[in-house]
Coordinates of C-alpha atoms in Angstrom, one line a residue:
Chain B
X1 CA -5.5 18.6 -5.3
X2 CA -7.7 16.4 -4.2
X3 CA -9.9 16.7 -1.0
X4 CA -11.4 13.8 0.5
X5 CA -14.9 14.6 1.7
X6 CA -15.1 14.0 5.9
X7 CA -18.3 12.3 5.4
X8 CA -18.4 9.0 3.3
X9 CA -20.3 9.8 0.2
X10 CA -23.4 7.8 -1.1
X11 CA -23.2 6.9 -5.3
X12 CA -25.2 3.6 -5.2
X13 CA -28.1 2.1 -4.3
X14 CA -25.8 -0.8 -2.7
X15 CA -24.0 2.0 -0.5
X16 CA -27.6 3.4 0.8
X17 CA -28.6 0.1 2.0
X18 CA -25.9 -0.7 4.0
X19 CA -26.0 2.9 5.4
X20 CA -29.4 2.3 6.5
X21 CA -28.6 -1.5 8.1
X22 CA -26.3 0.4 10.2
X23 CA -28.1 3.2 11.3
X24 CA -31.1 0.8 11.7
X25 CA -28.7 -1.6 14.0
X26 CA -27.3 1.7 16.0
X27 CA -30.9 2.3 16.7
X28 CA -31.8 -1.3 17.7
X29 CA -28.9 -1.8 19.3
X30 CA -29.4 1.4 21.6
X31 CA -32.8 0.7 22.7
X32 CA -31.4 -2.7 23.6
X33 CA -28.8 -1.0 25.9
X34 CA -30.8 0.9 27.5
X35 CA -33.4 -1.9 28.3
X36 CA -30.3 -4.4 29.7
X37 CA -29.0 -1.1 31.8
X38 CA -32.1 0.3 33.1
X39 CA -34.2 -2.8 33.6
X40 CA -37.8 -0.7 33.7
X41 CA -41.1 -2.3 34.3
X42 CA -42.5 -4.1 31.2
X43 CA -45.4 -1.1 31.0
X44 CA -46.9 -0.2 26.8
X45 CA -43.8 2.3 26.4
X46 CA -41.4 -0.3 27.6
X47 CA -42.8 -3.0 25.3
X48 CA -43.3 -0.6 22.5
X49 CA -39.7 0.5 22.5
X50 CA -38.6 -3.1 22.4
X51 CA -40.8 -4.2 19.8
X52 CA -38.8 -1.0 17.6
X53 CA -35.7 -2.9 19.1
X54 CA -36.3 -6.5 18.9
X55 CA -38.7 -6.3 15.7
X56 CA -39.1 -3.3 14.0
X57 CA -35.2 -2.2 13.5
X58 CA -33.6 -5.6 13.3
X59 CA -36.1 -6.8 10.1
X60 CA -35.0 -3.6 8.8
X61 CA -31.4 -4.4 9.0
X62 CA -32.1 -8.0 7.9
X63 CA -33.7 -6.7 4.6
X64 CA -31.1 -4.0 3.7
X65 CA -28.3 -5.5 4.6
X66 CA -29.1 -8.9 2.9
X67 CA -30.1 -6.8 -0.3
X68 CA -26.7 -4.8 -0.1
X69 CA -24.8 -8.3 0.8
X70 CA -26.7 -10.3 -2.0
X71 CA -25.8 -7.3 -4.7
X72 CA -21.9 -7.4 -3.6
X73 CA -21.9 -11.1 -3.8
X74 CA -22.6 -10.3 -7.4
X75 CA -18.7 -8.4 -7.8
X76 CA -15.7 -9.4 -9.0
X77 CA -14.2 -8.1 -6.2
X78 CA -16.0 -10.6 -4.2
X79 CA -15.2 -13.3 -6.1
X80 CA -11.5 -12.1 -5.7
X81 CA -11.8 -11.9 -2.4
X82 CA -11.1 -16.4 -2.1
X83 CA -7.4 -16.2 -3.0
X84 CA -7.7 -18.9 -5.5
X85 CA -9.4 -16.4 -7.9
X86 CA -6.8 -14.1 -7.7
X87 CA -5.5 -15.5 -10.8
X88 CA -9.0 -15.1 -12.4
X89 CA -9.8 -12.0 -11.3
X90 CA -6.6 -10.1 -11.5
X91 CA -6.5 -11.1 -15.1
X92 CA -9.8 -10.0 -15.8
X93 CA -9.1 -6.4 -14.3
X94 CA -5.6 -5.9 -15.9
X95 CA -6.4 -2.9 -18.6
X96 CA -3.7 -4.6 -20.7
X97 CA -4.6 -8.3 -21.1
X98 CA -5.9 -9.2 -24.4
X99 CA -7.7 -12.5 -22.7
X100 CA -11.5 -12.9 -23.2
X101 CA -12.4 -12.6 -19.9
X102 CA -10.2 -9.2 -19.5
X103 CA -12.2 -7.7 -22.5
X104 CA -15.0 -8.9 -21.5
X105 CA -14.3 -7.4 -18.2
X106 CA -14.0 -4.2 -20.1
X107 CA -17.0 -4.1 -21.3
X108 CA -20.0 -1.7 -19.4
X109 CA -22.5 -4.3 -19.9
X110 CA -20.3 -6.9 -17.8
X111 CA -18.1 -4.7 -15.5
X112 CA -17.4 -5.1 -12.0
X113 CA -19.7 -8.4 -12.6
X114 CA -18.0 -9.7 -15.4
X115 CA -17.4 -12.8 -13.1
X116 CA -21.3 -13.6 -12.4
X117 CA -22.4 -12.6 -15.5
X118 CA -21.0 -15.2 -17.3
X119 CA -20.8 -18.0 -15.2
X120 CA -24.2 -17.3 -13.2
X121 CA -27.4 -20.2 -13.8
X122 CA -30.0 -18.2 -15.9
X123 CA -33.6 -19.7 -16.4
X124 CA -36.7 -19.3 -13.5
X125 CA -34.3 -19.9 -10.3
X126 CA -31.0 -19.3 -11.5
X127 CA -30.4 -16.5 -9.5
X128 CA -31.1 -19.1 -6.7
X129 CA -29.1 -22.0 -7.7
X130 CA -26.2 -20.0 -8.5
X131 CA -26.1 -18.8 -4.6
X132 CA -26.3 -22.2 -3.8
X133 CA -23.6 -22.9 -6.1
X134 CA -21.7 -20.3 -4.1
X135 CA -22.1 -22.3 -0.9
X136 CA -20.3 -25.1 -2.2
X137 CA -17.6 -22.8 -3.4
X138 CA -16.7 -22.0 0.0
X139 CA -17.3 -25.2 1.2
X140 CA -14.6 -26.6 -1.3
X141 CA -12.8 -23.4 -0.5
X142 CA -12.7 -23.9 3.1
X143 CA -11.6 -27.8 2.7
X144 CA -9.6 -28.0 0.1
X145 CA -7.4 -24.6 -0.8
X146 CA -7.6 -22.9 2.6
X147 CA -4.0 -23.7 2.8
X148 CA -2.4 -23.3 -0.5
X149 CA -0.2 -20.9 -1.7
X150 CA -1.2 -16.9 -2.4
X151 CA -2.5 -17.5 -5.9
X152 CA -3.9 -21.2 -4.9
X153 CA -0.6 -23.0 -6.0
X154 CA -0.5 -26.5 -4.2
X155 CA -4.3 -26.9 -4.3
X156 CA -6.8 -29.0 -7.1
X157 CA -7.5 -27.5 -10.6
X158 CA -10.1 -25.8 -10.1
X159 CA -12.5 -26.4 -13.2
X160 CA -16.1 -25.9 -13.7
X161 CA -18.9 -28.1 -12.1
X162 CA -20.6 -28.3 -15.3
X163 CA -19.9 -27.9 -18.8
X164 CA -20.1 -24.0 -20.0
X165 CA -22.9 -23.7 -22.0
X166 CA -23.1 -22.0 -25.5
X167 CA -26.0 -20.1 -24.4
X168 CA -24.0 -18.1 -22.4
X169 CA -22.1 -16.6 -25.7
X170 CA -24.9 -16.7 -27.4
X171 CA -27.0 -14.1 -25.1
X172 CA -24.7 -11.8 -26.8
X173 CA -23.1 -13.0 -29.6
X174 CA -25.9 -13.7 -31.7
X175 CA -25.3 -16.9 -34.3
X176 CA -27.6 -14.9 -36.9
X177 CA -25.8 -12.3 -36.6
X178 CA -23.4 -11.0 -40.1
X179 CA -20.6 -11.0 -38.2
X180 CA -20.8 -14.2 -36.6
X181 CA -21.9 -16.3 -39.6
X182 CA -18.9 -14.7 -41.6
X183 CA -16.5 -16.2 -39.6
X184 CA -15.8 -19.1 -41.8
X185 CA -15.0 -21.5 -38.9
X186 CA -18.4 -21.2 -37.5
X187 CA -20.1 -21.7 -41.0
X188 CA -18.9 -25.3 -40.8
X189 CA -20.7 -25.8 -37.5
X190 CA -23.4 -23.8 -37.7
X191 CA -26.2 -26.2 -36.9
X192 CA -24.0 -28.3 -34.1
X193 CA -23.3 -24.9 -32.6
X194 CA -26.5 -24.2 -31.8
X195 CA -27.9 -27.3 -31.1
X196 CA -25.0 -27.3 -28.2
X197 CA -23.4 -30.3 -29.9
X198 CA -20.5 -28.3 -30.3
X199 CA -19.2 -26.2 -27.9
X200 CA -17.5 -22.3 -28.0
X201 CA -15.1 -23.2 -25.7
X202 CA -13.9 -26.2 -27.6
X203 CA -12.0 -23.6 -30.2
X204 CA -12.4 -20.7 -27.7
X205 CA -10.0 -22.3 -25.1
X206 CA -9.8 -21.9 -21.7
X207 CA -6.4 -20.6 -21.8
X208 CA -7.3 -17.9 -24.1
X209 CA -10.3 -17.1 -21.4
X210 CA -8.3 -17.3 -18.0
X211 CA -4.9 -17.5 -19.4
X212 CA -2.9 -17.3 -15.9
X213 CA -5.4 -20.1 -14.2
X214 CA -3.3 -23.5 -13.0
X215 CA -5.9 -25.4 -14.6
X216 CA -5.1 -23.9 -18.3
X217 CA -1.2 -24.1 -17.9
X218 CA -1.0 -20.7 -16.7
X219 CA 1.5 -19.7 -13.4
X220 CA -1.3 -17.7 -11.2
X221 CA 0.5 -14.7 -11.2
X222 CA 0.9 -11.5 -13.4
X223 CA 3.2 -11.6 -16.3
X224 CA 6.4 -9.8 -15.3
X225 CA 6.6 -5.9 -16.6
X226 CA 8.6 -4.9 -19.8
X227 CA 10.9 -3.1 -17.4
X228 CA 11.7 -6.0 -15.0
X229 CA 12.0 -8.4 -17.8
X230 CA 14.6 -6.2 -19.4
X231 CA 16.5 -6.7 -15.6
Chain P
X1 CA -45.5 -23.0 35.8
X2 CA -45.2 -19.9 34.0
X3 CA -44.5 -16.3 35.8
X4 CA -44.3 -12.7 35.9
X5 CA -40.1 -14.0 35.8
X6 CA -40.5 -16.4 33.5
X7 CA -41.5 -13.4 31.0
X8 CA -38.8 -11.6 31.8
X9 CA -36.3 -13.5 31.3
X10 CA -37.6 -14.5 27.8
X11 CA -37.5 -10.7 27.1
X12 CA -33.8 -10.8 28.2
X13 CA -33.2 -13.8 26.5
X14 CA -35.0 -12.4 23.5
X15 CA -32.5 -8.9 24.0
X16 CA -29.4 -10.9 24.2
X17 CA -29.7 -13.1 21.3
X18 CA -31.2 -10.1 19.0
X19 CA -27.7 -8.6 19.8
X20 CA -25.6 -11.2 18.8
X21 CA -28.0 -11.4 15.9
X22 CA -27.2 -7.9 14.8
X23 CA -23.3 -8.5 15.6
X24 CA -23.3 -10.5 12.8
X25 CA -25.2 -8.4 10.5
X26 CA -23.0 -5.5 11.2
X27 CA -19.7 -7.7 10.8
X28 CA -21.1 -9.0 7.4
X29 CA -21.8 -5.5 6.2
X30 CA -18.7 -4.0 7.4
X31 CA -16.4 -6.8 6.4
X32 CA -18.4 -8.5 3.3
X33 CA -16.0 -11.7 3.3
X34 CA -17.9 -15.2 2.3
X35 CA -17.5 -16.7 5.3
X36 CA -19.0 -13.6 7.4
X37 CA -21.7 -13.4 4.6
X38 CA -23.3 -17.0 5.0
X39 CA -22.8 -16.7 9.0
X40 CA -24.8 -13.9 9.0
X41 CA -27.6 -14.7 6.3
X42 CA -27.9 -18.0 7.9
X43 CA -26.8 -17.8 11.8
X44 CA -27.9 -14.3 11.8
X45 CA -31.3 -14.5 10.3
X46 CA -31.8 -17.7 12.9
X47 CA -30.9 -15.9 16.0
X48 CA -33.0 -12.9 15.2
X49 CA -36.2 -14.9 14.2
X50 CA -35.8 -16.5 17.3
X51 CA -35.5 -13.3 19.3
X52 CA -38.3 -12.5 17.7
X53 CA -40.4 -15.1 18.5
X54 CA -39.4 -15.2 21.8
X55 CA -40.4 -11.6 22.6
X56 CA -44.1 -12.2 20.6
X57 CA -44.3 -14.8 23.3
X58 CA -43.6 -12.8 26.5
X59 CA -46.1 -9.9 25.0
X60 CA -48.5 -12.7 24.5
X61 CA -48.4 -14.1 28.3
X62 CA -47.8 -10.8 29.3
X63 CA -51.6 -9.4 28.0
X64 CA -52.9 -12.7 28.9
X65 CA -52.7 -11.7 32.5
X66 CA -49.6 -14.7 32.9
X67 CA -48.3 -14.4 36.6
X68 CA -50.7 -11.6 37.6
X69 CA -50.8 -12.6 41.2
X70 CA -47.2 -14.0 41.4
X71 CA -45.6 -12.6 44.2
X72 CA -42.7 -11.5 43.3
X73 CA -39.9 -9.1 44.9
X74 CA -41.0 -6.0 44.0
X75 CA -37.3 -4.6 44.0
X76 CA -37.7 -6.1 39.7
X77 CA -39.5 -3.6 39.4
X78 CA -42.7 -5.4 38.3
X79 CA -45.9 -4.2 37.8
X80 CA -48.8 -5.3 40.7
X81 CA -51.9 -6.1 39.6
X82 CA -54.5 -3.9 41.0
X83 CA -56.0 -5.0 44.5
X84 CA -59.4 -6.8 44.4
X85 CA -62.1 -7.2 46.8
X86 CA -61.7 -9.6 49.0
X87 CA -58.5 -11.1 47.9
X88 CA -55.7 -11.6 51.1
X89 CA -52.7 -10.7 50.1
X90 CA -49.6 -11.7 52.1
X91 CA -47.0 -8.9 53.1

């Protein structure tokens, strides 16, 4: 049997901050209160308590709780969370699909982050200019696929705003590496691969990556079960 | 011309815009959805700066003496500056 605790547990670090923003804005937000209610003479306690209310607590709140949004904007599930990635995402979490991005997915070193792990901007500001990246997300989001269909049917292909880079495969999958070189397909491009002139994804296809994305001739939604396909 | 009133209501001003400030906060933390995210890293962030600023400023008049001999209805509650020698004061 399993008993569900009465008061919401703390496991992360991301959990603890936005515990804090909160208490920190219950704070802020009752000293407020009570200023706007009682009205009292602007003597040192007065100004002291609003300084905790108007400075002190709401910094506080603007520091944790950007930290704990900034670190959830990092999840799949937040990805997930723009129904046009459903597709994407739902893939990538299904325990049975065999497609890159699901086993990458599986993967500790990727997990719930599979999503900006590989398609985040690395180098001195990348963290930056992938957030900026996500701006125009939702501004494309919000223009062009706020109406489609659950999985995004009606809207654009959605594709890439630059080409993938073979660095990104190559962080991990090493081209000096036995069991890379082996492969007898990369010996013939060895040099062109890592030079960039050739790409991963030209023989590592998109539709082996997201296989049920629009853009890769896939249908949006999850394969039917064994069961219902028997039906 | 700037008063013992004038600082008040920046304070209140100052109070009411830190509210809405953390409103949006709180809504981005509870309901982490993009939109709500940007509008409260962006919006959010602006109004509270603001609020900020605003109250620096009061607390600035305010220990600069600002408005000391306003007189104002004392049913706000506002503090008098002390009486001085030789200064008429109306009713």
């Amino acid at each position: 049997m399993v008993v569900t605790p009465a008061v919401p547990q703390i496991h992360t670090i991301e959990q603890l901050l936005k515990a804090t923003a909160l208490v920190a804005s219950f704070i802020s937000i009752l000293i407020l209160v009570w200023y706007l209610a009682r009205r009292p003479p602007l003597g040192r306690m007065t100004k002291v308590m609003l300084l905790f209310g108007l400075g002190v607590m709401p910094i506080g709140v603007s520091l944790t709780g950007n930290i704990a949004g900034f670190e959830y904007t990092l999840k799949r599930e937040f990805c997930g969370s723009c129904h046009v990635m459903l597709p994407y995402t739902q893939d990538a979490e299904d325990p049975k699909s065999t497609s890159l991005a699901a086993i990458h997915s599986r993967n500790g070193s990727f997990g719930e982050e599979s999503c900006y792990t590989c398609h985040a901007d690395y180098q001195l500001f990348g963290a930056m200019t992938t957030k900026v990246n996500g701006l125009k997300h939702l501004f494309y989001y919000v223009t062009e696929y706020a109406n489609t269909g659950p999985y995004g049917e009606g809207g654009k292909p959605i594709h890439m705003y630059r080409p993938f880079q073979n660095t990104m495969c190559t962080r991990c999958h090493s081209t000096t590496a036995p069991s890379w070189t082996k492969v007898d397909d990369h010996q013939g491009m060895l040099e062109d691969i890592r030079r960039g002139e050739t790409k991963c994804l030209d023989c590592h296809t998109g539709d082996k990556i997201h296989p049920r994305a629009f853009a890769h001739g896939g249908s949006g939604r999850p394969p039917a079960t064994t069961a219902s396909a028997e039906k | 011309m700037i008063s013992k009133l004038t600082i008040r209501r920046l304070v209140l001003i100052s109070t009411i815009t830190t509210i809405v400030s953390l409103g949006l906060m709180v809504v981005a933390i509870v309901f982490p959805k993009p939109l709500l995210l940007v509008l409260a890293m962006s919006l959010g962030q602006l109004f509270g700066t603001l609020s900020l600023a605003l109250y620096l400023l009061a607390i600035v008049l305010d220990l600069q003496g600002v408005g000391e001999h306003d007189e104002i209805a004392p049913h706000l509650g506002l503090d008098k500056p002390a009486a001085r020698e030789g200064d008429e004061k109306g009713a």
